[in-house]
Short mmCIF file of C-alpha atoms and ligand atoms in Angstrom, two decimals:
data_model
loop_
_atom_site.label_atom_id
_atom_site.label_comp_id
_atom_site.label_asym_id
_atom_site.label_seq_id
_atom_site.Cartn_x
_atom_site.Cartn_y
_atom_site.Cartn_z
CA UNK M 1 94.88 124.94 63.52
CA UNK M 2 98.51 123.92 64.00
CA UNK M 3 99.67 126.11 61.14
CA UNK M 4 97.62 129.04 62.46
CA UNK M 5 99.37 128.63 65.81
CA UNK M 6 102.76 128.55 64.12
CA UNK M 7 101.91 131.67 62.17
CA UNK M 8 100.84 133.45 65.35
CA UNK M 9 104.08 132.44 67.06
CA UNK M 10 106.03 133.74 64.07
CA UNK M 11 104.23 137.09 64.11
CA UNK M 12 104.65 137.66 67.84
CA UNK M 13 108.06 136.15 68.52
CA UNK M 14 109.85 136.10 65.13
CA UNK M 15 112.43 133.32 64.79
CA UNK M 16 114.09 133.93 68.18
CA UNK M 17 112.72 130.75 69.77
CA UNK M 18 112.90 128.43 66.77
CA UNK M 19 115.73 126.42 68.29
CA UNK M 20 113.88 125.85 71.54
CA UNK M 21 112.26 122.38 71.51
CA UNK M 22 108.54 122.43 70.87
CA UNK M 23 107.62 121.26 74.38
CA UNK M 24 109.63 124.05 76.02
CA UNK M 25 108.67 127.00 73.85
CA UNK M 26 105.49 127.97 75.70
CA UNK M 27 107.49 128.08 78.94
CA UNK M 28 110.18 130.46 77.71
CA UNK M 29 108.47 132.90 75.34
CA UNK M 30 107.86 136.11 77.29
CA UNK M 31 104.25 136.71 78.24
CA UNK M 32 103.01 133.44 76.78
CA UNK M 33 102.04 131.98 80.14
CA UNK M 34 99.70 134.89 80.89
CA UNK M 35 98.13 134.65 77.44
CA UNK M 36 97.55 130.89 77.73
CA UNK M 37 96.14 131.22 81.26
CA UNK M 38 93.71 133.88 80.04
CA UNK M 39 92.70 131.69 77.08
CA UNK M 40 92.11 128.81 79.48
CA UNK M 41 89.88 130.85 81.77
CA UNK M 42 87.95 132.02 78.71
CA UNK M 43 87.49 128.42 77.54
CA UNK M 44 86.13 127.37 80.95
CA UNK M 45 83.75 130.34 81.04
CA UNK M 46 82.40 129.65 77.56
CA UNK M 47 82.08 125.86 77.76
CA UNK M 48 78.45 124.99 78.54
CA UNK M 49 77.59 122.86 81.58
CA UNK M 50 75.67 119.86 80.22
CA UNK M 51 73.10 117.71 82.06
CA UNK M 52 73.92 113.98 82.11
CA UNK M 53 70.91 112.95 79.96
CA UNK M 54 71.80 115.47 77.29
CA UNK M 55 75.44 114.44 77.38
CA UNK M 56 74.64 110.73 77.01
CA UNK M 57 72.32 111.43 74.10
CA UNK M 58 75.04 113.35 72.29
CA UNK M 59 77.87 110.82 72.43
CA UNK M 60 78.35 107.36 70.89
CA UNK M 61 79.14 104.58 73.36
CA UNK M 62 81.72 101.93 72.43
CA UNK M 63 81.41 98.27 73.41
CA UNK M 64 83.96 98.47 76.24
CA UNK M 65 82.85 101.94 77.40
CA UNK M 66 80.47 103.38 80.00
CA UNK M 67 79.27 106.86 80.95
CA UNK M 68 80.46 108.02 84.36
CA UNK M 69 79.93 110.85 86.86
CA UNK M 70 82.87 112.76 88.36
CA UNK M 71 84.93 110.17 90.21
CA UNK M 72 86.14 112.63 92.81
CA UNK M 73 82.91 114.41 93.85
CA UNK M 74 80.01 112.57 92.18
CA UNK M 75 78.89 115.56 90.09
CA UNK M 76 76.92 114.30 87.07
CA UNK M 77 76.91 117.45 84.99
CA UNK M 78 79.97 118.12 82.87
CA UNK M 79 81.66 120.60 80.61
CA UNK M 80 82.74 118.96 77.34
CA UNK M 81 86.15 120.42 76.52
CA UNK M 82 88.34 118.29 74.28
CA UNK M 83 88.27 115.60 71.63
CA UNK M 84 91.75 114.07 71.36
CA UNK M 85 92.29 112.08 68.16
CA UNK M 86 95.10 109.66 67.35
CA UNK M 87 97.24 109.76 64.23
CA UNK M 88 95.26 108.54 61.22
CA UNK M 89 92.17 108.86 63.43
CA UNK M 90 92.76 105.33 64.79
CA UNK M 91 91.23 106.36 68.08
CA UNK M 92 89.27 109.26 69.47
CA UNK M 93 87.68 110.12 72.80
CA UNK M 94 85.96 112.92 74.70
CA UNK M 95 87.35 114.77 77.70
CA UNK M 96 85.07 116.67 80.06
CA UNK M 97 85.61 118.85 83.10
CA UNK M 98 83.66 118.59 86.35
CA UNK M 99 82.02 121.99 86.90
CA UNK M 100 82.05 121.40 90.69
CA UNK M 101 85.61 120.30 91.48
CA UNK M 102 87.48 120.93 88.21
CA UNK M 103 88.48 117.28 87.63
CA UNK M 104 89.28 116.40 84.02
CA UNK M 105 88.27 112.96 82.76
CA UNK M 106 87.39 110.90 79.74
CA UNK M 107 83.66 110.37 79.28
CA UNK M 108 82.57 107.84 78.20
CA UNK M 109 85.23 105.98 80.19
CA UNK M 110 86.43 102.36 79.96
CA UNK M 111 84.56 99.59 81.80
CA UNK M 112 86.99 98.36 84.49
CA UNK M 113 86.36 94.70 83.61
CA UNK M 114 87.43 95.47 80.03
CA UNK M 115 90.63 97.28 80.98
CA UNK M 116 92.72 94.25 80.02
CA UNK M 117 91.55 94.72 76.40
CA UNK M 118 93.70 97.85 76.20
CA UNK M 119 96.86 96.04 77.29
CA UNK M 120 96.61 92.78 75.41
CA UNK M 121 99.46 91.48 73.24
CA UNK M 122 101.89 93.95 71.74
CA UNK M 123 101.82 96.61 74.44
CA UNK M 124 105.28 95.75 75.78
CA UNK M 125 107.05 96.64 72.54
CA UNK M 126 106.84 100.28 73.60
CA UNK M 127 108.86 99.61 76.70
CA UNK M 128 112.28 98.78 75.28
CA UNK M 129 115.16 100.33 73.32
CA UNK M 130 115.73 104.08 73.44
CA UNK M 131 112.43 104.41 75.20
CA UNK M 132 113.82 102.26 78.01
CA UNK M 133 116.92 104.44 78.51
CA UNK M 134 114.81 107.60 78.61
CA UNK M 135 112.38 106.00 81.00
CA UNK M 136 115.10 104.97 83.43
CA UNK M 137 116.59 108.47 83.31
CA UNK M 138 113.18 109.89 84.23
CA UNK M 139 112.85 107.41 87.10
CA UNK M 140 116.26 108.41 88.49
CA UNK M 141 115.49 112.12 88.26
CA UNK M 142 112.20 111.66 90.08
CA UNK M 143 113.76 109.43 92.74
CA UNK M 144 116.29 112.20 93.34
CA UNK M 145 113.55 114.83 93.44
CA UNK M 146 111.89 112.88 96.28
CA UNK M 147 115.03 112.26 98.31
CA UNK M 148 115.35 110.71 100.89
CA UNK M 149 112.54 108.25 100.01
CA UNK M 150 114.50 106.28 97.40
CA UNK M 151 118.05 106.85 98.69
CA UNK M 152 118.47 103.55 100.49
CA UNK M 153 116.11 100.62 100.05
CA UNK M 154 117.90 98.21 102.39
CA UNK M 155 115.36 96.29 104.47
CA UNK M 156 112.40 98.02 102.81
CA UNK M 157 109.65 96.51 100.66
CA UNK M 158 108.55 98.18 97.46
CA UNK M 159 105.58 97.48 95.18
CA UNK M 160 105.59 98.88 91.64
CA UNK M 161 101.97 98.92 90.50
CA UNK M 162 101.78 98.68 86.69
CA UNK M 163 105.42 97.62 86.50
CA UNK M 164 105.54 97.07 82.73
CA UNK M 165 108.79 95.44 81.60
CA UNK M 166 110.41 96.03 85.00
CA UNK M 167 112.54 99.05 84.10
CA UNK M 168 111.87 100.71 87.45
CA UNK M 169 111.99 97.47 89.45
CA UNK M 170 115.52 97.00 88.15
CA UNK M 171 116.55 100.41 89.55
CA UNK M 172 114.74 99.71 92.83
CA UNK M 173 116.71 96.48 93.19
CA UNK M 174 119.94 98.40 92.60
CA UNK M 175 119.01 100.75 95.43
CA UNK M 176 118.56 97.78 97.74
CA UNK M 177 114.77 97.52 97.84
CA UNK M 178 113.00 94.21 98.16
CA UNK M 179 110.95 94.92 95.03
CA UNK M 180 107.89 93.29 93.48
CA UNK M 181 105.56 94.45 90.71
CA UNK M 182 102.20 93.72 89.13
CA UNK M 183 100.97 94.42 85.62
CA UNK M 184 98.07 93.52 83.32
CA UNK M 185 100.21 92.79 80.26
CA UNK M 186 101.49 89.17 80.09
CA UNK M 187 104.32 90.11 77.68
CA UNK M 188 105.55 92.84 80.00
CA UNK M 189 105.53 90.63 83.07
CA UNK M 190 107.57 87.99 81.22
CA UNK M 191 110.13 90.62 80.20
CA UNK M 192 110.29 92.02 83.72
CA UNK M 193 111.08 88.63 85.19
CA UNK M 194 113.96 88.19 82.74
CA UNK M 195 115.35 91.54 83.82
CA UNK M 196 115.14 91.02 87.59
CA UNK M 197 117.50 89.06 89.80
CA UNK M 198 115.87 89.07 93.25
CA UNK M 199 112.60 90.85 92.54
CA UNK M 200 109.56 89.37 90.89
CA UNK M 201 106.76 90.64 88.64
CA UNK M 202 103.26 89.14 88.70
CA UNK M 203 100.39 89.18 86.24
CA UNK M 204 97.09 90.55 87.51
CA UNK M 205 95.92 92.66 90.43
CA UNK M 206 97.47 92.90 93.92
CA UNK M 207 94.67 90.79 95.42
CA UNK M 208 95.48 87.96 92.98
CA UNK M 209 98.96 87.53 94.48
CA UNK M 210 99.12 86.38 98.12
CA UNK M 211 102.61 87.78 98.64
CA UNK M 212 101.37 91.22 97.62
CA UNK M 213 97.90 91.02 99.16
CA UNK M 214 99.57 90.53 102.56
CA UNK M 215 100.66 94.19 102.39
CA UNK M 216 103.32 95.74 104.60
CA UNK M 217 104.95 97.80 101.84
CA UNK M 218 107.18 100.74 102.70
CA UNK M 219 106.90 102.25 99.24
CA UNK M 220 104.35 101.86 96.42
CA UNK M 221 105.10 103.46 93.06
CA UNK M 222 102.74 104.42 90.23
CA UNK M 223 104.85 105.39 87.22
CA UNK M 224 102.54 106.75 84.53
CA UNK M 225 99.76 104.51 85.79
CA UNK M 226 97.29 106.80 87.57
CA UNK M 227 95.83 108.22 84.35
CA UNK M 228 94.99 104.64 83.29
CA UNK M 229 92.87 103.74 86.34
CA UNK M 230 89.07 103.70 85.80
CA UNK M 231 88.30 103.18 89.53
CA UNK M 232 90.97 105.19 91.37
CA UNK M 233 89.05 105.36 94.68
CA UNK M 234 88.98 101.56 94.95
CA UNK M 235 92.62 101.27 93.91
CA UNK M 236 93.85 103.94 96.32
CA UNK M 237 91.94 102.47 99.27
CA UNK M 238 93.72 99.22 98.50
CA UNK M 239 97.11 100.96 98.21
CA UNK M 240 96.54 102.62 101.58
CA UNK M 241 95.84 99.19 103.13
CA UNK M 242 98.91 97.67 101.51
CA UNK M 243 101.21 100.30 103.01
CA UNK M 244 103.05 99.65 106.26
CA UNK M 245 102.96 102.33 108.99
CA UNK M 246 105.22 105.16 107.81
CA UNK M 247 104.68 104.11 104.17
CA UNK M 248 104.58 106.35 101.12
CA UNK M 249 102.99 106.21 97.66
CA UNK M 250 104.80 107.88 94.77
CA UNK M 251 102.85 109.09 91.75
CA UNK M 252 104.05 110.30 88.36
CA UNK M 253 101.30 111.21 85.91
CA UNK M 254 100.44 113.80 83.27
CA UNK M 255 99.59 117.19 84.79
CA UNK M 256 96.09 118.50 84.06
CA UNK M 257 97.41 121.94 84.97
CA UNK M 258 100.14 121.75 82.31
CA UNK M 259 100.78 124.92 80.38
CA UNK M 260 101.09 122.71 77.29
CA UNK M 261 97.49 121.54 77.75
CA UNK M 262 96.35 125.14 78.03
CA UNK M 263 98.29 125.99 74.87
CA UNK M 264 97.47 122.98 72.68
CA UNK M 265 94.09 121.70 73.89
CA UNK M 266 93.00 118.46 72.22
CA UNK M 267 96.49 118.07 70.69
CA UNK M 268 98.14 117.94 74.15
CA UNK M 269 100.67 115.10 74.55
CA UNK M 270 98.95 113.98 77.78
CA UNK M 271 95.86 112.87 75.88
CA UNK M 272 97.28 109.51 74.85
CA UNK M 273 95.23 106.59 73.64
CA UNK M 274 94.78 104.77 76.95
CA UNK M 275 94.58 107.69 79.38
CA UNK M 276 91.31 107.95 81.28
CA UNK M 277 91.70 110.60 83.99
CA UNK M 278 93.83 113.71 84.32
CA UNK M 279 94.93 115.04 87.72
CA UNK M 280 96.45 118.27 88.99
CA UNK M 281 97.92 119.39 92.32
CA UNK M 282 94.37 120.59 93.13
CA UNK M 283 92.44 117.42 92.30
CA UNK M 284 94.91 114.69 93.34
CA UNK M 285 94.72 115.64 97.05
CA UNK M 286 90.93 115.06 96.90
CA UNK M 287 91.55 111.46 95.83
CA UNK M 288 94.19 111.03 98.54
CA UNK M 289 92.05 112.52 101.30
CA UNK M 290 89.07 110.35 100.39
CA UNK M 291 91.20 107.21 100.51
CA UNK M 292 92.79 107.79 103.90
CA UNK M 293 96.17 109.39 103.21
CA UNK M 294 97.51 111.92 105.71
CA UNK M 295 99.48 114.26 103.48
CA UNK M 296 100.71 115.09 100.00
CA UNK M 297 103.90 116.70 98.74
CA UNK M 298 104.77 117.72 95.18
CA UNK M 299 107.95 118.08 93.13
CA UNK M 300 107.57 120.50 90.19
CA UNK M 301 108.47 118.94 86.83
CA UNK M 302 110.84 120.95 84.64
CA UNK M 303 111.47 118.32 81.98
CA UNK M 304 114.08 115.58 81.79
CA UNK M 305 116.78 117.47 79.88
CA UNK M 306 116.58 120.44 82.26
CA UNK M 307 116.77 118.23 85.34
CA UNK M 308 119.50 116.00 83.93
CA UNK M 309 121.54 119.06 82.90
CA UNK M 310 121.71 117.97 79.24
CA UNK M 311 119.55 120.77 77.85
CA UNK M 312 121.00 123.08 75.21
CA UNK M 313 118.90 126.01 76.44
CA UNK M 314 120.95 129.02 77.50
CA UNK M 315 120.96 129.81 81.22
CA UNK M 316 118.56 132.73 80.90
CA UNK M 317 115.89 130.61 79.18
CA UNK M 318 116.42 127.72 81.57
CA UNK M 319 115.74 130.05 84.47
CA UNK M 320 112.68 131.47 82.76
CA UNK M 321 111.34 127.95 82.18
CA UNK M 322 111.80 127.14 85.86
CA UNK M 323 109.99 130.30 86.91
CA UNK M 324 107.11 129.61 84.51
CA UNK M 325 106.68 126.06 85.81
CA UNK M 326 106.72 127.23 89.42
CA UNK M 327 104.39 130.19 88.91
CA UNK M 328 101.30 128.00 88.36
CA UNK M 329 102.55 124.44 88.85
CA UNK M 330 102.38 124.20 85.07
CA UNK M 331 104.95 121.50 84.28
CA UNK M 332 103.84 118.81 81.86
CA UNK M 333 103.99 116.03 84.46
CA UNK M 334 102.64 115.86 87.99
CA UNK M 335 104.92 114.31 90.63
CA UNK M 336 103.48 113.62 94.02
CA UNK M 337 104.34 111.78 97.22
CA UNK M 338 101.37 110.61 99.28
CA UNK M 339 102.09 109.98 102.97
CA UNK M 340 100.12 107.21 104.67
CA UNK M 341 100.27 108.76 108.15
CA UNK M 342 102.05 111.28 110.38
CA UNK M 343 104.97 108.92 110.82
CA UNK M 344 105.48 108.90 107.06
CA UNK M 345 105.46 112.69 106.94
CA UNK M 346 108.02 112.90 109.72
CA UNK M 347 110.34 110.32 108.20
CA UNK M 348 110.15 111.03 104.49
CA UNK M 349 109.07 114.56 103.67
CA UNK M 350 112.61 115.92 103.91
CA UNK M 351 112.54 119.68 103.36
CA UNK M 352 109.41 119.40 101.24
CA UNK M 353 106.25 121.31 102.08
CA UNK M 354 103.47 118.84 102.95
CA UNK M 355 99.78 119.48 102.48
CA UNK M 356 97.92 117.88 105.42
CA UNK M 357 94.84 116.02 104.20
CA UNK M 358 92.96 114.98 107.34
CA UNK M 359 90.43 117.27 108.99
CA UNK M 360 92.13 119.37 111.68
CA UNK M 361 90.10 118.18 114.72
CA UNK M 362 90.80 114.49 114.04
CA UNK M 363 94.50 115.19 113.65
CA UNK M 364 94.53 117.18 116.89
CA UNK M 365 92.87 114.31 118.74
CA UNK M 366 95.43 111.82 117.49
CA UNK M 367 98.43 113.91 118.38
CA UNK M 368 98.40 116.29 121.32
CA UNK M 369 99.76 119.72 120.53
CA UNK M 370 103.50 119.75 120.97
CA UNK M 371 104.66 123.06 122.35
CA UNK M 372 108.27 122.07 122.83
CA UNK M 373 109.00 122.60 119.13
CA UNK M 374 110.95 120.28 116.87
ZN1 LIG H 1 83.97 116.72 90.57
#
């Protein structure tokens, strides 16, 4: 398959784009976006919609797994689409699409009580070295993209959910935040606490730690965590409760609307071993609305080298990449800011367009129409 794709690229585009990094090629080759979008629509049309009994009968179920319905809308039927497989076939899972709301998720999924099994010893080794430097660069770029939220943390409390080895908590401290984190990996939490000076990382869930369970956070961050959550509705209701009035929740996760997914299918980089659910700018707002958030704003993702200005792409291709990402919100990552309430929208949205999530009548009741203009 991979070699067939390479051959096709060679036939259509010659060697003109050989120097463009693999992850950027589909964004800069002329016409490729339209081709991939058409292929995607064709795939969705052709994929059969399967009844839950038939689906369960057709798939093996691992010891720590369970079959689930669509988390966002409860739909039980599904469209089997992908079968990501790790190198050397060390792992493999099935990804389906909800025919009602379009949500993409792993089915069977992981039993929540067995989630810790995925993050037992050894997980933290991925979080250091060159990986750490790249991670922190990505954090900085995303903090900038959501300015003014992260500009000045003085007097503000921040919770990093799934804090790993504390790479982001360290940056949050530098920006003045009173920062705490939680994580399921004991090794990571130990590393984080070595890294931090004022902040503190805890092992477990927010409700296990009185200081965190008390809530009152101005900012909660989920860096590459959302795709790992088997019960996002429960988690997001808790996040909403933990936020202070005017609070915001920042999310970075793989983008289920990525052009790279449409191009590479099961081989997409977002289908990593421990990912369970895959959100887009269409499906994430459903989760946020159902868990009591007032609004959502998005920052398109162009890639770290483009945003950091270190890319070797010529200007013309860089511009084309930007246009391709913006045309369909097709960047490889999804970056979102969820606003707890109207106060949060007023204070932190900046110039960003905000999608209101509450039903209109309720919002109108809360806040009388202001005709004076702002
Ligand atoms: Zn659904």
